[in-house]
Short mmCIF file of C-alpha atoms and ligand atoms in Angstrom, two decimals:
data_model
loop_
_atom_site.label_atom_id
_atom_site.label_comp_id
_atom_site.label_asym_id
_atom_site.label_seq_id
_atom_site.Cartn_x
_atom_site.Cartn_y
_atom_site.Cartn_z
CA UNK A 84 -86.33 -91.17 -39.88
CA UNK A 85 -82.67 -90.89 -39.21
CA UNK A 86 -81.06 -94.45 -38.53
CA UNK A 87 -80.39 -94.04 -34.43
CA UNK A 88 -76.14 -93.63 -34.01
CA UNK A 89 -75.28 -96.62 -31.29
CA UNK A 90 -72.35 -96.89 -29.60
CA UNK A 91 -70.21 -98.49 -27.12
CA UNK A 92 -67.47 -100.73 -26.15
CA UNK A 93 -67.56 -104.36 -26.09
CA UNK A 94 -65.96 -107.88 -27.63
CA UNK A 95 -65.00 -109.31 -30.58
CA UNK A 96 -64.77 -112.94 -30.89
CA UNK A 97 -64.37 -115.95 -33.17
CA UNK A 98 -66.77 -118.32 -32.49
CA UNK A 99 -65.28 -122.11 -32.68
CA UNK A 100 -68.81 -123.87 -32.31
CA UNK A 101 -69.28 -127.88 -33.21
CA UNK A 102 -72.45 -129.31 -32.76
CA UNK A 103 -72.96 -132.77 -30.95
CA UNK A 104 -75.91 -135.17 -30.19
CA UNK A 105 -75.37 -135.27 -26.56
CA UNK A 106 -72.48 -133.11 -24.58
CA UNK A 107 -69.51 -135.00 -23.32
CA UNK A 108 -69.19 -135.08 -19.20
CA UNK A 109 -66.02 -134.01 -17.67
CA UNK A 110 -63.32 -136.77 -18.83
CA UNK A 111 -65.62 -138.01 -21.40
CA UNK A 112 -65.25 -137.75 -25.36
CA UNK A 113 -67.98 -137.59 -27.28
CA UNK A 114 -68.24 -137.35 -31.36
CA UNK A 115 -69.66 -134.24 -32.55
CA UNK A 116 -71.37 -134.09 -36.16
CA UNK A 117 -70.06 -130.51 -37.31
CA UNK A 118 -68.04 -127.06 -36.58
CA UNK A 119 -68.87 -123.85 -37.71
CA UNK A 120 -66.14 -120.99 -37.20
CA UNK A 121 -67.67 -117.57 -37.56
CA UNK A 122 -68.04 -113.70 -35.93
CA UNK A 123 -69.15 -113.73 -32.37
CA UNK A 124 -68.83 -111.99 -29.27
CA UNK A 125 -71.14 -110.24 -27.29
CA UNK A 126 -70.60 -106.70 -28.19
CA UNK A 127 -70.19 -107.75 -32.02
CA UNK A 128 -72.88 -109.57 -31.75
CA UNK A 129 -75.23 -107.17 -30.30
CA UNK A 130 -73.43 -104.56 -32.62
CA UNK A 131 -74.51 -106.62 -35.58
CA UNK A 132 -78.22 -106.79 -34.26
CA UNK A 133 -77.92 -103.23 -34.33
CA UNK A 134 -76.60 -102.58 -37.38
CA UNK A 135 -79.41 -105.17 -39.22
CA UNK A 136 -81.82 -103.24 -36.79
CA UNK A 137 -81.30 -100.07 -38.82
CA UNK A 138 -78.92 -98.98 -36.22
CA UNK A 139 -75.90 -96.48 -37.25
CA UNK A 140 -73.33 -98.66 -35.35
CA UNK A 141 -70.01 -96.75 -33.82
CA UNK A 142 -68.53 -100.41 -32.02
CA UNK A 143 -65.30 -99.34 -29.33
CA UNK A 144 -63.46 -102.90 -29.57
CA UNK A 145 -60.11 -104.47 -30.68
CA UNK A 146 -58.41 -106.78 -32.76
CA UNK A 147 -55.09 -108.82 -32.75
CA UNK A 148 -53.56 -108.46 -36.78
CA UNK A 149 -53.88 -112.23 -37.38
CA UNK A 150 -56.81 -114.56 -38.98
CA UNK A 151 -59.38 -114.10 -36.25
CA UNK A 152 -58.88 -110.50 -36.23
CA UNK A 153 -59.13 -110.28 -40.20
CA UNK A 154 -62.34 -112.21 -39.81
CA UNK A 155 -64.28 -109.67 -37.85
CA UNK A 156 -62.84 -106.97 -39.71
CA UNK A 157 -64.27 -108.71 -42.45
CA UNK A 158 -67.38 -109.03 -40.98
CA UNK A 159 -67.07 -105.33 -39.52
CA UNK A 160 -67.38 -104.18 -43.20
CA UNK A 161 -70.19 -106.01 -44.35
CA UNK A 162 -72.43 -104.78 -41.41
CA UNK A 163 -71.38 -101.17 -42.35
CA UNK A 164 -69.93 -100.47 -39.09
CA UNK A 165 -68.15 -96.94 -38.29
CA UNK A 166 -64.37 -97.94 -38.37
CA UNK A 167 -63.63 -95.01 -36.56
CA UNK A 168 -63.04 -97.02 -33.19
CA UNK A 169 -62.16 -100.66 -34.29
CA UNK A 170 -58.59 -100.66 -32.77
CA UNK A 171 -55.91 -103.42 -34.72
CA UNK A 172 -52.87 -103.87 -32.53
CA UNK A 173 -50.20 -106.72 -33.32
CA UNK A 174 -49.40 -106.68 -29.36
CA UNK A 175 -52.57 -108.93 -28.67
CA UNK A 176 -54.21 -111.73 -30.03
CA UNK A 177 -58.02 -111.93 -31.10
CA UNK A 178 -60.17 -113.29 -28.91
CA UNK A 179 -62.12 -116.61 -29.20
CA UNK A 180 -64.81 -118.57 -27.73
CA UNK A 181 -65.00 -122.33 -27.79
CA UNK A 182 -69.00 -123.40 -27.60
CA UNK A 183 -70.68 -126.48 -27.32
CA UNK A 184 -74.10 -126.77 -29.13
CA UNK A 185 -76.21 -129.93 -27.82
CA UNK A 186 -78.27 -130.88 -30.70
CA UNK A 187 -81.25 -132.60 -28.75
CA UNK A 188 -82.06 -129.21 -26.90
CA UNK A 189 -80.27 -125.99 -29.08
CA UNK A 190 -78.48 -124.92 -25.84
CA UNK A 191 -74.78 -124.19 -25.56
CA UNK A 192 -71.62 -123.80 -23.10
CA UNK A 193 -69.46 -121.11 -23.87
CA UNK A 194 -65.68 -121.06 -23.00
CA UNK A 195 -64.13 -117.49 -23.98
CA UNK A 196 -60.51 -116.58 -23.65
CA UNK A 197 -60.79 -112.79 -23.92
CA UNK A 198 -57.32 -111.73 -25.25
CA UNK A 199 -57.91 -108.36 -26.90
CA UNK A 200 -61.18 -108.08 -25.38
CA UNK A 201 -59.29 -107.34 -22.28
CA UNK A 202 -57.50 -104.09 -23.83
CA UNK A 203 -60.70 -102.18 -24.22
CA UNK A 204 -60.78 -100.23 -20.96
CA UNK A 205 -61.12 -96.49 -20.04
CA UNK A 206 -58.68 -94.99 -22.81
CA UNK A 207 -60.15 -96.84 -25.20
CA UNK A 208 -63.54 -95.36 -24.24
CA UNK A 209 -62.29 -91.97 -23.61
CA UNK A 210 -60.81 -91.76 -26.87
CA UNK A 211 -64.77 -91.81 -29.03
CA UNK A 212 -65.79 -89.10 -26.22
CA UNK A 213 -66.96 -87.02 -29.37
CA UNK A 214 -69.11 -90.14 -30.30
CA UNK A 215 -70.97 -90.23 -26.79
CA UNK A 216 -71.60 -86.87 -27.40
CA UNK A 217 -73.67 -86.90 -30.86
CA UNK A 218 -74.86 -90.72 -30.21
CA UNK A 219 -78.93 -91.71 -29.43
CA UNK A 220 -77.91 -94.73 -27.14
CA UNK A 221 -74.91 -96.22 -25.19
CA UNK A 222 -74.87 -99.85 -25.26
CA UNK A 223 -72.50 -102.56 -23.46
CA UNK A 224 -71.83 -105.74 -21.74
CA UNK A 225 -68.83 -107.62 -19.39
CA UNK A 226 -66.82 -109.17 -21.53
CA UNK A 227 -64.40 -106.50 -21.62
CA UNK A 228 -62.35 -104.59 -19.07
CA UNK A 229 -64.17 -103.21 -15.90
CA UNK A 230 -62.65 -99.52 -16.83
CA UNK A 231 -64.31 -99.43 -20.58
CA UNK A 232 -67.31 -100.15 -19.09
CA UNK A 233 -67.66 -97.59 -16.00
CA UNK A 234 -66.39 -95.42 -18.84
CA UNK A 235 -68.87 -95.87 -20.98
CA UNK A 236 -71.97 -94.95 -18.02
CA UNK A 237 -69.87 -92.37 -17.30
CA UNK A 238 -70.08 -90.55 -21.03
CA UNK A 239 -73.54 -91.76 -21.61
CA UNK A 240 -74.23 -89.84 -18.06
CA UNK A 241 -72.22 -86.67 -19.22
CA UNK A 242 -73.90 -86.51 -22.51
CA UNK A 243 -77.23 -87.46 -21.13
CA UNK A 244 -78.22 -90.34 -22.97
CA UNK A 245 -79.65 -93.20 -22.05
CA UNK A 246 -77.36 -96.15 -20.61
CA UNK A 247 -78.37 -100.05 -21.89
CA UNK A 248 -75.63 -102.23 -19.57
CA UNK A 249 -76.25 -106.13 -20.52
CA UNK A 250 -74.87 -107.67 -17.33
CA UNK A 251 -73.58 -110.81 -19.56
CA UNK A 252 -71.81 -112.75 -18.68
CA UNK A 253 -72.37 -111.91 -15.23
CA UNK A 254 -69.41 -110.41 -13.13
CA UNK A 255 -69.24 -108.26 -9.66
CA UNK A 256 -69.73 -104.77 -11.07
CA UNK A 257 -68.44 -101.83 -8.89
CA UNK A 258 -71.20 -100.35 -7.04
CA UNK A 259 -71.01 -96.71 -8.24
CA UNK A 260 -72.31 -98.19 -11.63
CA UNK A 261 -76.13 -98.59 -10.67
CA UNK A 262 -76.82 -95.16 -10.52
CA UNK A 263 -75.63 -94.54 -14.02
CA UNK A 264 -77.70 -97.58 -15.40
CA UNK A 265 -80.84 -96.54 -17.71
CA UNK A 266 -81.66 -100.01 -18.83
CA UNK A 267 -80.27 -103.48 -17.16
CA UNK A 268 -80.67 -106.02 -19.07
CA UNK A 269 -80.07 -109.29 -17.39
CA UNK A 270 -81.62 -112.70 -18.37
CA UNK A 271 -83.25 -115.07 -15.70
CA UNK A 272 -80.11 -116.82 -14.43
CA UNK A 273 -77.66 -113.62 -14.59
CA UNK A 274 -80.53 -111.42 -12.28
CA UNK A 275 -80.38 -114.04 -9.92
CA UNK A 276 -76.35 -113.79 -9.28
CA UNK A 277 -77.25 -109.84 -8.86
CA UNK A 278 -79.74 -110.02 -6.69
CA UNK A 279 -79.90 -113.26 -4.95
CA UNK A 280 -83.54 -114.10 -6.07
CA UNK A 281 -84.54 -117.06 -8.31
CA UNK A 282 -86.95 -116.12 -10.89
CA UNK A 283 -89.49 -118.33 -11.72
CA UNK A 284 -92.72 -116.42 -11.49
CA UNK A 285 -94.13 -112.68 -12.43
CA UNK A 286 -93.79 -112.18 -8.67
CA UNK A 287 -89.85 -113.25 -8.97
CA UNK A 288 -89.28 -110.78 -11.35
CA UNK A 289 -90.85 -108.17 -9.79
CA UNK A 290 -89.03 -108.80 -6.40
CA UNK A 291 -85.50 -109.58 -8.31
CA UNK A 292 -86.24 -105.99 -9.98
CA UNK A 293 -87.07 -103.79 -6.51
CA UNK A 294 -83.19 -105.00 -5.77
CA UNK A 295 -81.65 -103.54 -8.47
CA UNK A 296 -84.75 -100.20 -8.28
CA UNK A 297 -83.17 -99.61 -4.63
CA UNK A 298 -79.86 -99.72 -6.00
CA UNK A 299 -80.57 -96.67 -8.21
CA UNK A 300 -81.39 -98.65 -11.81
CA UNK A 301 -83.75 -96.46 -13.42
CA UNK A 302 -85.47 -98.95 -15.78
CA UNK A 303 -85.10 -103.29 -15.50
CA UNK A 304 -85.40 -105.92 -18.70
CA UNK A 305 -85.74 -109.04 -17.30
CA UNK A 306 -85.46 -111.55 -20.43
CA UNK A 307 -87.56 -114.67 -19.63
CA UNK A 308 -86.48 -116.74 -22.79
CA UNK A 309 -89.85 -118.14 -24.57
CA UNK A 310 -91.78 -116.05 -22.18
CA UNK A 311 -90.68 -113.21 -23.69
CA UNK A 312 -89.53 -110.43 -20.92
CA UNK A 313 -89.96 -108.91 -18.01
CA UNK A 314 -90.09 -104.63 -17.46
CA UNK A 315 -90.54 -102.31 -14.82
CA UNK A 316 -89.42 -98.70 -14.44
CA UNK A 317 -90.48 -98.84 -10.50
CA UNK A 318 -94.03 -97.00 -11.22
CA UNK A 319 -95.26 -99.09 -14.57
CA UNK A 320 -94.42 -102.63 -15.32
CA UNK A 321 -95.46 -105.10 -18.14
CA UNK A 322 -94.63 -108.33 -19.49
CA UNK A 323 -93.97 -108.40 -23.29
CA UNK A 324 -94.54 -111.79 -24.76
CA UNK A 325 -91.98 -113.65 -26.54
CA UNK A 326 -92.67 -115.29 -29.89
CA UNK A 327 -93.03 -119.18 -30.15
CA UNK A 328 -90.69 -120.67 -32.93
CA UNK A 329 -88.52 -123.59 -32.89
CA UNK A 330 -85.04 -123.22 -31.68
CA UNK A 331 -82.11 -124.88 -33.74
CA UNK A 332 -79.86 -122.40 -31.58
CA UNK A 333 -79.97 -120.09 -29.13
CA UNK A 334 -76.31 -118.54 -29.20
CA UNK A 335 -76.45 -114.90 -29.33
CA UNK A 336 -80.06 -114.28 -28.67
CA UNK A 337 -79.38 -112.05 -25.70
CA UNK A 338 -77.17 -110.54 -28.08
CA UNK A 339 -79.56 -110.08 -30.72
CA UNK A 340 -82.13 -108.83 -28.32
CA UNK A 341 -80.20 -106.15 -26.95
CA UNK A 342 -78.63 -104.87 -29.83
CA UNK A 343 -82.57 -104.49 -31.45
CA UNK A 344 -83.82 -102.73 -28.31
CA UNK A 345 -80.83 -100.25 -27.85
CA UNK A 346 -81.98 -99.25 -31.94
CA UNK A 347 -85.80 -99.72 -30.96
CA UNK A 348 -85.02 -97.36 -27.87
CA UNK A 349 -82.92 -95.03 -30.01
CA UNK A 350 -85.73 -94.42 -32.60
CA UNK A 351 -88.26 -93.35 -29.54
CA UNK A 352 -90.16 -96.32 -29.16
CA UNK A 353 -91.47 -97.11 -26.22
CA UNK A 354 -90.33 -99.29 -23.66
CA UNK A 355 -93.62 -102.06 -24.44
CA UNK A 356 -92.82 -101.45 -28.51
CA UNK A 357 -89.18 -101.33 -28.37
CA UNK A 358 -89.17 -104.36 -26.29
CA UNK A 359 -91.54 -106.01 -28.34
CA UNK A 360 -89.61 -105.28 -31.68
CA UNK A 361 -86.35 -106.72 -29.46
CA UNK A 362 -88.50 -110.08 -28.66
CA UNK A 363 -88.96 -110.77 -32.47
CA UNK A 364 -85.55 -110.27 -33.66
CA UNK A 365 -84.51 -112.75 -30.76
CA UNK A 366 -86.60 -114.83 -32.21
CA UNK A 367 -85.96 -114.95 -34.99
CA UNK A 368 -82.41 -115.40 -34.25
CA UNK A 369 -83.11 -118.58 -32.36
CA UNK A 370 -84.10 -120.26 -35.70
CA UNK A 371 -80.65 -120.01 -37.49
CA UNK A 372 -77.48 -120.95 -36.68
CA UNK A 373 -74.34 -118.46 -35.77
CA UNK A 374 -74.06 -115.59 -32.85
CA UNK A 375 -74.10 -112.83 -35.14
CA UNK A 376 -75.35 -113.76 -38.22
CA UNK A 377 -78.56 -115.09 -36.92
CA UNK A 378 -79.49 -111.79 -36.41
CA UNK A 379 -82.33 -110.42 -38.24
CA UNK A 380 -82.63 -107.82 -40.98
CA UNK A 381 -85.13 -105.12 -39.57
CA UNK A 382 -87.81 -105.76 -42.49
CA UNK A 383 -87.77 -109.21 -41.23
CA UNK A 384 -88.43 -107.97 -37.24
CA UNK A 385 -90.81 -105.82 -38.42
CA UNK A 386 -92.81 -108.57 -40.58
CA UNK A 387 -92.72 -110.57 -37.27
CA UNK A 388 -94.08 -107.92 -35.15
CA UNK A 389 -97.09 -107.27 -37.12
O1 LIG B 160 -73.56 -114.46 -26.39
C1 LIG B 160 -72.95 -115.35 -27.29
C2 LIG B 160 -71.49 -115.05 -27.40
O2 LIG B 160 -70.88 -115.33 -26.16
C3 LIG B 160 -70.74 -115.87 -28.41
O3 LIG B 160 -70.72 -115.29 -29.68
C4 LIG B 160 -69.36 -116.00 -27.77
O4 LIG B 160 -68.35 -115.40 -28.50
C5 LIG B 160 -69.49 -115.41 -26.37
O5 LIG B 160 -69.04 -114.12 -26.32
#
């Protein structure tokens, strides 16, 4: 089978990430125990998924020429990502994130200062038009500018192919977008801030996902964490269960689950399959440290699966 060409814009990060036993307060200092600097982002990250997911990875995003930058280009090459649209200015700087991991419990807080991320808009996009064209799936998130991203639904509506937007982290997106969504992707607390309804049942979901039907979203991916996540196309709905394994961190497992389902999607699977295959790698990813390189190698999903 041929390896399913992914594309789409998105960021590129360093990750600065130091690990405490508690998290300090605001005005408090606390001592942490470690820091780990490594390739992050959520559009590298879910890139990376893709590429260990057997995707054929063309990533829209951009780096300053200074360390960070040289980092994910390093990183860029050993994932065997197309270069064609990895943009290197010396105008910008490359972006970071600054995350707090709280030993007791795996979770984080995530400050990002989005530098380059911010100069991936519409020309950006425009400019791998010929990539939309040939691609299997179009796959994105927020943490760039607004313009890449309406971009982005826009060629993946041109060239008919299907749209995956992961609403994370979770901005006001311009209404003419929700028509041109395939699959939205959001996670328990970012479907809330769309739609204005908590989620904490199977009856949640399906009422948080009517809001976002009726607003012309063809397909919704509720992730439930543990749980596993939540589907519904408006006629058919299912819940795929998650896989229980014990969580050292949970940084980039949106990421990871994504970035598996846009390849799981792009091979034909179907939506129960491909969202099953995405619940392992996340799951996997949980169990390792690092945003990107927890993700999974696709024998590894696949082992999990079965
Ligand atoms: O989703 C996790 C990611 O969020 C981190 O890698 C960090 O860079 C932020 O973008």
């Amino acid at each position: 089978m041929k390896n399913p060409k992914i594309i789409g814009p998105g960021s590129s990060n360093v990750d600065l990430t130091g690990f405490a036993p508690k998290l300090p307060t605001a005005g408090e200092t606390v001592m942490g125990t470690r820091l780990a600097i490594g390739p992050g982002g959520k559009g590298s990250n879910q890139m990376t998924a893709a590429a260990r997911a057997g995707g054929d990875v063309y990533f829209i995003t951009r780096l300053g020429e200074d360390t960070f930058g040289k980092v994910l280009e390093a990183h860029f090459d050993r994932e065997g990502f197309r270069k064609d649209h990895i943009l290197i200015s010396d105008e910008v700087d490359t972006a970071c994130a600054l995350i707090e991991i709280d030993e007791a419990d795996a979770q984080n807080r995530i400050m990002v200062i989005p530098a380059a991320n911010s100069h991936v808009g519409r020309d950006e996009v425009m400019a791998a038009e010929g990539d939309f064209a040939t691609c299997d799936v179009v796959l994105t998130q927020l943490e760039i500018n607004m313009t890449g991203v309406m971009a982005a639904a826009e060629l993946a509506r041109k060239y008919n192919k299907p749209f995956i937007l992961n609403p994370a982290p979770a901005l006001p997106l311009p209404d003419e977008i929700w028509a041109f969504v395939d699959w939205f992707t959001p996670n328990e607390t970012e479907v809330t801030l769309y739609t204005g309804v908590e989620v904490n049942n199977d009856d949640d979901a399906r009422a948080a996902a009517k809001v976002l039907l009726d607003r012309g979203v063809k397909n919704v991916v509720i992730t439930l964490g543990k749980r596993g996540a939540y589907w519904t196309d408006g006629k058919n709905e299912a819940i795929v269960p998650g896989y229980p394994v014990k969580a050292v961190e949970t940084t980039g497992a949106g990421d990871t689950f994504n970035g598996a389902f846009a390849v799981a999607l792009g091979e034909g699977k179907s939506p129960v399959d491909a969202l099953a295959f995405a619940n392992a790698a996340a799951a996997i990813s949980v169990t390792r440290h690092g945003a990107a390189e927890s993700a999974p190698q696709r024998d590894e999903i696949e082992a999990l699966v079965k």
